[in-house]
Coordinates of C-alpha atoms in Angstrom, one line a residue:
X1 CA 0.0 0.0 0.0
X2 CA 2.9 2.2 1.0
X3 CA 4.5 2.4 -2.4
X4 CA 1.4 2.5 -4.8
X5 CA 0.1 5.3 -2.2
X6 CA 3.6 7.2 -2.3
X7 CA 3.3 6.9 -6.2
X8 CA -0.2 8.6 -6.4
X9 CA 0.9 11.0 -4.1
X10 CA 4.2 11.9 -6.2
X11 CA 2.0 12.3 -9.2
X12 CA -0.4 14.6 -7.9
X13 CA 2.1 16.5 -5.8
X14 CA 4.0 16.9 -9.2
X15 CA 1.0 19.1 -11.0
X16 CA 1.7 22.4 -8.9
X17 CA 5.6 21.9 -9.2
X18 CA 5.6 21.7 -13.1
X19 CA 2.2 24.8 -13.1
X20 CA 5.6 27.1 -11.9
X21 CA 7.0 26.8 -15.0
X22 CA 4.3 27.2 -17.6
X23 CA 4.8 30.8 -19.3
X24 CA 1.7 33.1 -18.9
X25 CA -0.5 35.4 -21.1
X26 CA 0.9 38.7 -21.2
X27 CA -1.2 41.5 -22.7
X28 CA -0.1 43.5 -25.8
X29 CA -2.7 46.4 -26.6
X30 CA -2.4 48.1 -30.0
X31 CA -2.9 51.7 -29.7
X32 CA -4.0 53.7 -32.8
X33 CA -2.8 56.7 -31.7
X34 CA 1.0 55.4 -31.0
X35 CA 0.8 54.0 -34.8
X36 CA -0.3 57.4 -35.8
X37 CA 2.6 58.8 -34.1
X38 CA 5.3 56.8 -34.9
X39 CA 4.2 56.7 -38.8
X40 CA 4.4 60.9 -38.6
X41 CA 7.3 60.9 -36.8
X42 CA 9.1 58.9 -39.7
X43 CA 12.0 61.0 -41.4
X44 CA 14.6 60.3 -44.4
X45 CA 17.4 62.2 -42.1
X46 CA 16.6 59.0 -39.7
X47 CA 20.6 58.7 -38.2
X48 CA 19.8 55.0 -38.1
X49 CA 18.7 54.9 -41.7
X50 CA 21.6 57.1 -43.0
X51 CA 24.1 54.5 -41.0
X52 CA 22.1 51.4 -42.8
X53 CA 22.6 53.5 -45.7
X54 CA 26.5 53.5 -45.6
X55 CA 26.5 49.8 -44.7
X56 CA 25.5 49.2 -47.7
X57 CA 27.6 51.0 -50.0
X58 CA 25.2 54.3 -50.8
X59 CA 25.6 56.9 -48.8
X60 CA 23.8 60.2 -49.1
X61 CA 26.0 62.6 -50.9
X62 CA 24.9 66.0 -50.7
X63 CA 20.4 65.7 -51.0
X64 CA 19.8 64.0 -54.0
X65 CA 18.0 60.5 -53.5
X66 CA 18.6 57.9 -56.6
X67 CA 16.3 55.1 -56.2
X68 CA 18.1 52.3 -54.8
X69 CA 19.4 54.8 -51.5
X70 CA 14.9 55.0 -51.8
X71 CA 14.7 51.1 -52.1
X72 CA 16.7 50.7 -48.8
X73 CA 14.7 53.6 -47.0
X74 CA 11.8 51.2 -47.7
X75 CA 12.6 48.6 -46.3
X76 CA 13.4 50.3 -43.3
X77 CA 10.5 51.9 -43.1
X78 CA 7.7 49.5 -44.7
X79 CA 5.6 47.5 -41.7
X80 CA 4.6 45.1 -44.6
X81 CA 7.8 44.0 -44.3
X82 CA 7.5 43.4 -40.3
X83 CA 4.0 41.1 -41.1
X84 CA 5.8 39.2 -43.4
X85 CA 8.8 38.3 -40.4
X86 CA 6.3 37.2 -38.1
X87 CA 5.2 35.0 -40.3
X88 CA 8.0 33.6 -40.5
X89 CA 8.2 33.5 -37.1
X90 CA 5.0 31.9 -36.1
X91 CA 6.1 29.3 -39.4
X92 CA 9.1 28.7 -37.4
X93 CA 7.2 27.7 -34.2
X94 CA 4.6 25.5 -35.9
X95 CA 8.1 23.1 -36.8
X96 CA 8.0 22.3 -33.5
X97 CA 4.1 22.0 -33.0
X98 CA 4.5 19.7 -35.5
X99 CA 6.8 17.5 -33.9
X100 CA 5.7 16.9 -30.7
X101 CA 3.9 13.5 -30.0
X102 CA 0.9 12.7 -28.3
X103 CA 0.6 14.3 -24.6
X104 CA 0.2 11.4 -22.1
X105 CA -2.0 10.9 -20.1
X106 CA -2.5 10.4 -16.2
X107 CA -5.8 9.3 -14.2
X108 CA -6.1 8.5 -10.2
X109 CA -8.7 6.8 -8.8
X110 CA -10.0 6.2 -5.5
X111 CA -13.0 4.1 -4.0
X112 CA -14.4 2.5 -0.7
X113 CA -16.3 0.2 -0.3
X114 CA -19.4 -0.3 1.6
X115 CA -17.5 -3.2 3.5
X116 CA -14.1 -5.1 3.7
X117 CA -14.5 -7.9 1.8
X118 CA -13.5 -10.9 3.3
X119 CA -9.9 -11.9 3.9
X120 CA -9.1 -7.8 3.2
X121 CA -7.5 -5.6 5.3
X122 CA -9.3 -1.9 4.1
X123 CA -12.4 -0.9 1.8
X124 CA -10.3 1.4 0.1
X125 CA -9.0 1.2 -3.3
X126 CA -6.2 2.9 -4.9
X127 CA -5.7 2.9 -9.3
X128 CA -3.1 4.6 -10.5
X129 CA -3.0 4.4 -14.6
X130 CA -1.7 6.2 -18.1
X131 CA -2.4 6.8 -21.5
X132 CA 0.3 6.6 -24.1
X133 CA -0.6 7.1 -28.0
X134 CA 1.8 5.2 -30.2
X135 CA 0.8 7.1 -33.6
X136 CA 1.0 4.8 -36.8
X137 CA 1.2 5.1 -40.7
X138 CA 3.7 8.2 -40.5
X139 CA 1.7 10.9 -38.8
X140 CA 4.3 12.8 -37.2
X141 CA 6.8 12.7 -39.8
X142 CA 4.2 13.8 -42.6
X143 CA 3.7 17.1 -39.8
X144 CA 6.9 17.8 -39.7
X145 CA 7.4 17.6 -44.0
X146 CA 5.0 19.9 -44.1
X147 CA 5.5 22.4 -41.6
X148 CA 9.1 23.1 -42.7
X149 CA 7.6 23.4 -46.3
X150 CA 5.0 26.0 -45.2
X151 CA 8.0 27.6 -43.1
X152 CA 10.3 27.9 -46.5
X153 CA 6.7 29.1 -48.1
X154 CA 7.3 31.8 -45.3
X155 CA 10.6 32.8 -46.1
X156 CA 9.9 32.9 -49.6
X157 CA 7.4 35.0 -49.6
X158 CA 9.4 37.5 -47.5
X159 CA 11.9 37.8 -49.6
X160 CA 9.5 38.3 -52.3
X161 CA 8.0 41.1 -50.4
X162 CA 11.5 42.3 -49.9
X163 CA 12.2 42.0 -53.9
X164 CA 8.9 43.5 -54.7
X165 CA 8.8 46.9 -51.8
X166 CA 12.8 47.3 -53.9
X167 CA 11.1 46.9 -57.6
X168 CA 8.2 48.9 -56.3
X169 CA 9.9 51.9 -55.0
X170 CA 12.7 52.4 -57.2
X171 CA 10.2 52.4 -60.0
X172 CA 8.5 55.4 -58.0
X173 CA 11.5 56.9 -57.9
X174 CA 11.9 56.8 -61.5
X175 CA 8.5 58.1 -62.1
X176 CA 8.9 60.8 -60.0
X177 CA 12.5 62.0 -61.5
X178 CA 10.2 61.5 -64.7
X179 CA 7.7 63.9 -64.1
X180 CA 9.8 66.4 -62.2
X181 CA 12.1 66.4 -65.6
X182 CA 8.5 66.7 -68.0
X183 CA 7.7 69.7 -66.0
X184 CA 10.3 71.4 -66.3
X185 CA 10.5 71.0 -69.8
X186 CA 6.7 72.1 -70.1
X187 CA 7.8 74.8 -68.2
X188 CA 10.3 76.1 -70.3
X189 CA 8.5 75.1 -73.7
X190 CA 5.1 77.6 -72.6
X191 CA 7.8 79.9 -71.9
X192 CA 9.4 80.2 -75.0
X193 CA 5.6 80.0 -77.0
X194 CA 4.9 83.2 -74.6
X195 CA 8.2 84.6 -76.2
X196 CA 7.4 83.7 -79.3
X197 CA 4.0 85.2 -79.5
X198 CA 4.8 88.7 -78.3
X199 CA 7.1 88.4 -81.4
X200 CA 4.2 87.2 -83.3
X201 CA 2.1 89.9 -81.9
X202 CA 4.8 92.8 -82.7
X203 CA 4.6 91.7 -86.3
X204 CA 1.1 91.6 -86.5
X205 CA 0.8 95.2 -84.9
X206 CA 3.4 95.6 -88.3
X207 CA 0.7 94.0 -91.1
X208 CA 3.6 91.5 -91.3
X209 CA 1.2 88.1 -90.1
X210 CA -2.5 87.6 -90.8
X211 CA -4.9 87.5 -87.8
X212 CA -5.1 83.4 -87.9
X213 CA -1.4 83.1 -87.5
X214 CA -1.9 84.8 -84.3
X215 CA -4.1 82.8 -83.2
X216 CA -2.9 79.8 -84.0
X217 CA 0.2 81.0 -81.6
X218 CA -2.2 82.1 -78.8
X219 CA -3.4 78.6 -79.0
X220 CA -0.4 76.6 -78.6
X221 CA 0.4 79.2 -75.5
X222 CA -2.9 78.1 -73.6
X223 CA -2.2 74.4 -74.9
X224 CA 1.4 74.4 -73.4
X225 CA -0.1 75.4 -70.4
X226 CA -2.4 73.0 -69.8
X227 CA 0.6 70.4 -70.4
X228 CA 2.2 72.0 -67.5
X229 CA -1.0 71.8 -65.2
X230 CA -1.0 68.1 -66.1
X231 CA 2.4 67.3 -65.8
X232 CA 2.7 69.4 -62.6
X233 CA -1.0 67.0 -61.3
X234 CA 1.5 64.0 -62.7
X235 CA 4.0 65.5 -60.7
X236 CA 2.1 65.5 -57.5
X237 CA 0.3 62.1 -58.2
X238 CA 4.0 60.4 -58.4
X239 CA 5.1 62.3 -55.1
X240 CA 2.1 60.5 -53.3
X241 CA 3.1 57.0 -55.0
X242 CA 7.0 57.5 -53.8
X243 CA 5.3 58.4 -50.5
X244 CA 3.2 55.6 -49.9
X245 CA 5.8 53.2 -51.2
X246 CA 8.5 54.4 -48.9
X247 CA 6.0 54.3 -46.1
X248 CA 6.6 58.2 -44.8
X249 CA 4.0 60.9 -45.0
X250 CA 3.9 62.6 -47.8
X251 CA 5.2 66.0 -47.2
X252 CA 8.9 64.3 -46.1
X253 CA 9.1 63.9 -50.0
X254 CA 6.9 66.0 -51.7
X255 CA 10.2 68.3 -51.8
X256 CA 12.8 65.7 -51.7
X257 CA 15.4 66.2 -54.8
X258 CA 16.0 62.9 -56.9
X259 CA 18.9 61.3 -58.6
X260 CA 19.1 59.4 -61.7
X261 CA 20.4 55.9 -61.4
X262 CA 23.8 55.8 -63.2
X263 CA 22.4 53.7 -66.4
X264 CA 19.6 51.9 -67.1
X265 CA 19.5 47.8 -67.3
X266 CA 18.1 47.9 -70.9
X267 CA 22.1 47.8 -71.6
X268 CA 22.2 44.2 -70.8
X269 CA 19.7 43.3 -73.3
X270 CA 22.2 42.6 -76.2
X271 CA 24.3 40.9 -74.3
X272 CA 22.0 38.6 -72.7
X273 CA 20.2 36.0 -74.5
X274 CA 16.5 35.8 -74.0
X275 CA 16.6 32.4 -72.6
X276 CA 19.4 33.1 -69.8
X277 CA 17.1 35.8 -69.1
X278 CA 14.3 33.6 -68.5
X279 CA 15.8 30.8 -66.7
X280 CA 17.5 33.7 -64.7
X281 CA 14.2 34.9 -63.6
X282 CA 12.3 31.1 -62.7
X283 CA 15.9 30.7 -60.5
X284 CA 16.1 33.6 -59.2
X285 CA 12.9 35.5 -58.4
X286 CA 11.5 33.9 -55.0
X287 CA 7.7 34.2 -56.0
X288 CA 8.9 30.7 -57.9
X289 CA 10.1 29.0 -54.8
X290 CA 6.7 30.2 -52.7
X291 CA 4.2 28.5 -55.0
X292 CA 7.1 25.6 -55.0
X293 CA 6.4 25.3 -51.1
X294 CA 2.6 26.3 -51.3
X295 CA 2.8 22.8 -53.5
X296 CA 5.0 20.7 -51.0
X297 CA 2.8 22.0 -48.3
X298 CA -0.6 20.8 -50.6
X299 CA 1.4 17.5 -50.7
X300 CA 1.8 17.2 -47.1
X301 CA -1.8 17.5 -46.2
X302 CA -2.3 15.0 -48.6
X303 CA 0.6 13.0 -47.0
X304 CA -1.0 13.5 -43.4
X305 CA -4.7 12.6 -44.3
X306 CA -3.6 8.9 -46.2
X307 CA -1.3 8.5 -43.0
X308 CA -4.5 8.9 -40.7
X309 CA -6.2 6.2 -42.6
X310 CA -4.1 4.1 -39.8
X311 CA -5.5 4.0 -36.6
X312 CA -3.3 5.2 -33.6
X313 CA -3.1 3.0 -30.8
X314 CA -3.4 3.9 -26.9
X315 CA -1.0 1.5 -24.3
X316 CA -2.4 2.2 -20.7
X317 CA -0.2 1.1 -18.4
X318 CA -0.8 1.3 -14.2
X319 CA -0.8 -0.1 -11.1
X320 CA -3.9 -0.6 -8.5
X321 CA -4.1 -1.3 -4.8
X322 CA -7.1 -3.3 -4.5
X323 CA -8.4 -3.0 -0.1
X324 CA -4.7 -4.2 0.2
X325 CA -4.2 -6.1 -2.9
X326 CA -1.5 -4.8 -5.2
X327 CA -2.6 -5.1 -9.0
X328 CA -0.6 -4.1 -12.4
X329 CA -3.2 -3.0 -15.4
X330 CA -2.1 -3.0 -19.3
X331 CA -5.0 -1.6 -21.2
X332 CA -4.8 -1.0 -25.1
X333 CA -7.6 1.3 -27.4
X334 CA -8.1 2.6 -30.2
X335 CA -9.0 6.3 -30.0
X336 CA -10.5 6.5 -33.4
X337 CA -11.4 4.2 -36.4
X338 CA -11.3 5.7 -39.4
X339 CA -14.4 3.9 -41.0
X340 CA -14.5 5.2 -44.4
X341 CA -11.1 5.2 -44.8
X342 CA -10.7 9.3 -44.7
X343 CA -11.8 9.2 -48.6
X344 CA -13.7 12.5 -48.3
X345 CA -10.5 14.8 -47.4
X346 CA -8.3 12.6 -48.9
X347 CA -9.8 13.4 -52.5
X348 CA -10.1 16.9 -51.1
X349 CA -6.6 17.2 -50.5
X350 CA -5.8 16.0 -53.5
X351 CA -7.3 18.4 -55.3
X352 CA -5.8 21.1 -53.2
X353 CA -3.1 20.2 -54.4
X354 CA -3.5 19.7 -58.0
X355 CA -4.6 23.5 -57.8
X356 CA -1.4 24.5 -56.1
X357 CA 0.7 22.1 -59.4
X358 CA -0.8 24.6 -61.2
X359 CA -0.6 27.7 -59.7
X360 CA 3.1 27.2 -60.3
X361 CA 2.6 27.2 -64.0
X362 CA 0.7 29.9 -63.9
X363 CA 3.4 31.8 -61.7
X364 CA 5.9 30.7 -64.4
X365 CA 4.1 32.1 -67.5
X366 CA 3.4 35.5 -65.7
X367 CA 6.9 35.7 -65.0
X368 CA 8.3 34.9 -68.7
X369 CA 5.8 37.0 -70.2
X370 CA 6.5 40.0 -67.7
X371 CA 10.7 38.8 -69.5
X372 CA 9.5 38.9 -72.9
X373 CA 7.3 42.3 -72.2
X374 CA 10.2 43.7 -70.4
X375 CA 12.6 43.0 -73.1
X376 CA 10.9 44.0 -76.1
X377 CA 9.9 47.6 -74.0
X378 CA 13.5 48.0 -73.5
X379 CA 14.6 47.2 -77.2
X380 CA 11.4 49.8 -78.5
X381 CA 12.4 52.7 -76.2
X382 CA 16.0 52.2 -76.9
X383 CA 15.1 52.7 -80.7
X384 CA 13.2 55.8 -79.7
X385 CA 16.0 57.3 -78.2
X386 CA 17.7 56.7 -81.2
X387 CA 15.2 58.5 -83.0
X388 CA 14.4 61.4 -80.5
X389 CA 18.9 61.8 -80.4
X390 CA 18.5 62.6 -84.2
X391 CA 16.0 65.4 -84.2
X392 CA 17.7 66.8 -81.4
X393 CA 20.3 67.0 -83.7
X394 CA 18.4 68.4 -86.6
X395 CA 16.4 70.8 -84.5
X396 CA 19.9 72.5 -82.7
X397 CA 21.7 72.2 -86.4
X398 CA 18.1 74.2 -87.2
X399 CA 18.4 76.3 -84.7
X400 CA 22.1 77.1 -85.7
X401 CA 21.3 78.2 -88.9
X402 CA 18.5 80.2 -88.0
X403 CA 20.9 82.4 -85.5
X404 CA 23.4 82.9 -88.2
X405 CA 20.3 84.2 -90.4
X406 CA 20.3 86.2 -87.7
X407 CA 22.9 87.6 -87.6
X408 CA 23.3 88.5 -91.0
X409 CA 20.4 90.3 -91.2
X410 CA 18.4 87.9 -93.1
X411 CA 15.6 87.0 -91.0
X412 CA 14.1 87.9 -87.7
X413 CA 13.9 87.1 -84.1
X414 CA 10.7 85.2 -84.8
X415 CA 12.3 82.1 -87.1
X416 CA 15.1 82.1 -84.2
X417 CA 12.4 81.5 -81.6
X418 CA 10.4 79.5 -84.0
X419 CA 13.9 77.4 -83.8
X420 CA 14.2 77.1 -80.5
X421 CA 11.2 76.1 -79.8
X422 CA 11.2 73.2 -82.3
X423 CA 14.3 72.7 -80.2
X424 CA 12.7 72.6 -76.7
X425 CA 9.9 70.2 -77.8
X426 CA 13.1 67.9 -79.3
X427 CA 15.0 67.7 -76.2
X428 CA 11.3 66.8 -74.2
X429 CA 10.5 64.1 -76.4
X430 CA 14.2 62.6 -75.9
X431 CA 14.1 63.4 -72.5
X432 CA 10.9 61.3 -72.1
X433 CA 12.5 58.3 -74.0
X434 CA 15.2 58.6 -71.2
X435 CA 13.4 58.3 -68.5
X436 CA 11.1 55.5 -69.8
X437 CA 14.2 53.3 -70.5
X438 CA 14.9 54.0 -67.0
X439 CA 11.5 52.6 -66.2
X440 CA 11.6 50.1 -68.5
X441 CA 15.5 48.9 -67.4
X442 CA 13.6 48.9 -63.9
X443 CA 10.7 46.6 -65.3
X444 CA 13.3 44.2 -66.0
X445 CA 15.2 43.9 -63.4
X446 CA 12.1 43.4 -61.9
X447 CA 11.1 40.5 -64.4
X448 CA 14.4 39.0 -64.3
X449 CA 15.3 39.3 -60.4
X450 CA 18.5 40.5 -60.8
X451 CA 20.7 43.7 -60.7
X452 CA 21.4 44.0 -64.3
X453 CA 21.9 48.4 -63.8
X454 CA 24.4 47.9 -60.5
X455 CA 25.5 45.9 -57.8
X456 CA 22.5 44.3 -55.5
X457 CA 20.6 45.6 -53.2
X458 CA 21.0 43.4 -50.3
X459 CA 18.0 42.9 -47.4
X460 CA 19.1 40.2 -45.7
X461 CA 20.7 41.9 -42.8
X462 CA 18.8 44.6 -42.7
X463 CA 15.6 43.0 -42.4
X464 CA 15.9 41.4 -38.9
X465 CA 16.9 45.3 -36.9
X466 CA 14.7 47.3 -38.7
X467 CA 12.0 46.6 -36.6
X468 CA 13.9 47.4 -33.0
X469 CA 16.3 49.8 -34.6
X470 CA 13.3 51.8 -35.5
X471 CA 11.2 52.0 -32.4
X472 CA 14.4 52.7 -30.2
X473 CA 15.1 55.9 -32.9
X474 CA 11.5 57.4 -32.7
X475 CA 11.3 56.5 -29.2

């Protein structure tokens, strides 16, 4: 009695002893407010960012941003970012939910009887027993296959967020250098129409120009000026993109001066075949490797639903005291029996994942056709650069002549004007074709995953302090 009573005794004296260590809930409000705060409070002079900045090669020189120092200010900044970590995170904690076994179990019992029965020494009785589930058919190991495929699904898909916050913002960037440049240029083109037409004006004062030519003139003023009051809205519209895509409030950047990236990636495309483009990008761009996982983790609910066709069973082992009588019990069960041999989710399952086989095509044909669209932008704009560098050239050799004219007395300030203005509109339409081959160098890299325009941005390391580097800056 002594030792089976001294064993039920240790077991349930054992239950507040191992209570001590369990963690415990803590509470963690979100607070609006403190969002709203700390999201106004971000700043592109951030000392933290601007050594981050520096670790990685591109420090800020003088106050022009170029759009890979913006890429990196991003993913400082972008909370996106932070959602995607923890769920790599919680992926990371479900490996080992995954490979735990069954819990055991532990029941005591105690009864008395109305009377001894005879030849016994006490009415009471003691039992003492446990429940240990021996799982069958591969159950654990089919959790733990696919929990660490769901956590590389995680990771994946961070680093796609990663690759896509850096394509994302850099093409801002570009869009807003864009527009900045096309108003200028509007800019200066209504102000050389206003020249023009108080020329045009003087000479019609003179009898020189009929009435209509006038007005054709007064025209093309008030045309060129609503080209500058949409490319200034452009203007503003890309300011509010760069904004949200950097993650800052908008007047941090609505003044901010930009940089042009050194060249554009729409170099590379003559010395890169089409088909090491390709294969780059399905190696390369991350978004591949998620809907791989996504697919390994489809197979591993299929794995785990055939392996629970197979029953688990339950070994019980204890010991009783009996009114005095020392027993030992060994009881075996079957928890479950799978009846109609888990056919329903099993078929389920399988579908699942023959949806997830094909997402991955369908990843991979977006991605080669976003290479072959990419490609064949670069190769059009780099042709219209081409084009827009020759009428440059015509219009300033025009322009040329015109001053001598000049000059010699044989025409007037009006065909000089008329000149430079043909000029002006020259140098706009080449400056556009610029800075869509920027773009367009941008949408490849983008397609392709690589840094075909520079070295690569790296995230890697700066992904896992943003978070605390950040709330102990604005703190």
């Amino acid at each position: 009695m002594s030792r089976a009573l001294s064993g039920i005794l240790f077991v349930l004296a054992s239950q507040p002893a191992a209570c001590a260590r369990y963690q415990h809930y803590v509470a963690a409000p979100i607070s609006p407010i403190d969002e709203a705060r700390e999201y106004s409070a971000r700043r592109l002079d951030d000392p933290t960012l601007a050594r981050i900045l520096a670790a990685h090669g591109v420090p800020i020189e003088g106050t022009a941003w170029d759009s890979r120092q913006l890429a990196l200010a991003a993913m400082y900044f972008r909370p996106d970012l932070t959602e995607a970590e923890r769920s790599l995170a919680a992926a990371r904690a479900g490996e080992i939910t995954a490979g735990v076994r069954p819990y055991p179990s532990v029941t005591a019992t105690a009864d008395r009887a109305a009377k001894v029965d005879e030849g016994r020494s006490t009415p009471w009785s003691f039992s003492l027993t446990t429940g240990i589930t021996l799982e069958l058919g591969g159950k654990r190991g089919a959790r733990i296959s696919r929990a660490r495929a769901f956590t590389l699904g995680a990771q994946l898909r961070l680093e796609t967020a990663a690759w896509q916050t850096i394509s994302g913002t850099r093409r801002a960037a570009s869009t807003a250098l864009a527009t900045e440049i096309d108003l200028a240029d509007a800019r200066a083109e209504t102000a050389q129409l206003r020249s023009l037409l108080e020329l045009l004006r003087s000479r019609y004062t003179e009898g020189q120009i009929a009435r209509a030519d006038l007005a054709r003139s007064e025209i093309d003023v008030q045309t060129a000026g609503v080209v500058v009051t949409q490319a200034s809205r452009a203007r503003s519209d890309a300011r509010s993109v760069l904004a949200r895509e950097l993650a800052v409030p908008l007047h941090r950047v609505d003044q901010l001066p930009l940089a042009a990236d050194p060249r554009s990636a729409c170099a590379a495309v003559d010395s890169l075949p089409v088909d090491t483009m390709e294969t780059w990008a399905l190696r390369t761009l991350p978004v591949v490797g998620a809907a791989l996982a996504d697919y390994t983790v489809a197979d591993g609910d299929l794995r785990l639903l055939i392996a629970q066709q197979y029953p688990d069973i339950v070994v019980g082992p204890g010991i009783a005291w009996a009114q005095g009588v020392q027993r030992w019990i060994v009881s075996l069960g079957l928890p479950s029996l799978p009846t109609d041999r888990n056919r329903g989710p099993i078929a389920e399952a399988d579908a699942h994942r023959a949806v997830r086989a094909a997402r991955v095509t369908v990843v991979q044909d977006s991605i080669l056709a976003a290479v072959d669209s990419a490609i064949a932008s670069c190769r059009h704009v780099r042709y219209e650069i081409t084009v827009t560098d020759s009428l440059v050239r015509a219009s300033a050799e025009q322009l040329r002549l015109a001053r001598s004219a000049y000059q010699r007395g044989e025409t007037g300030k009006t065909e000089v004007a008329f000149a430079l203005v043909a000029l002006t509109r020259a140098q706009r339409a080449r400056n556009q074709a610029v800075q869509r081959a920027f773009l367009d160098g941008i949408a490849l890299e983008s397609a392709t995953g690589a840094s075909l325009s520079g070295p690569p941005i790296r995230w890697d390391d700066l992904l896992i302090p943003r978070d605390s580097t950040r709330r102990n800056t604005h703190e």
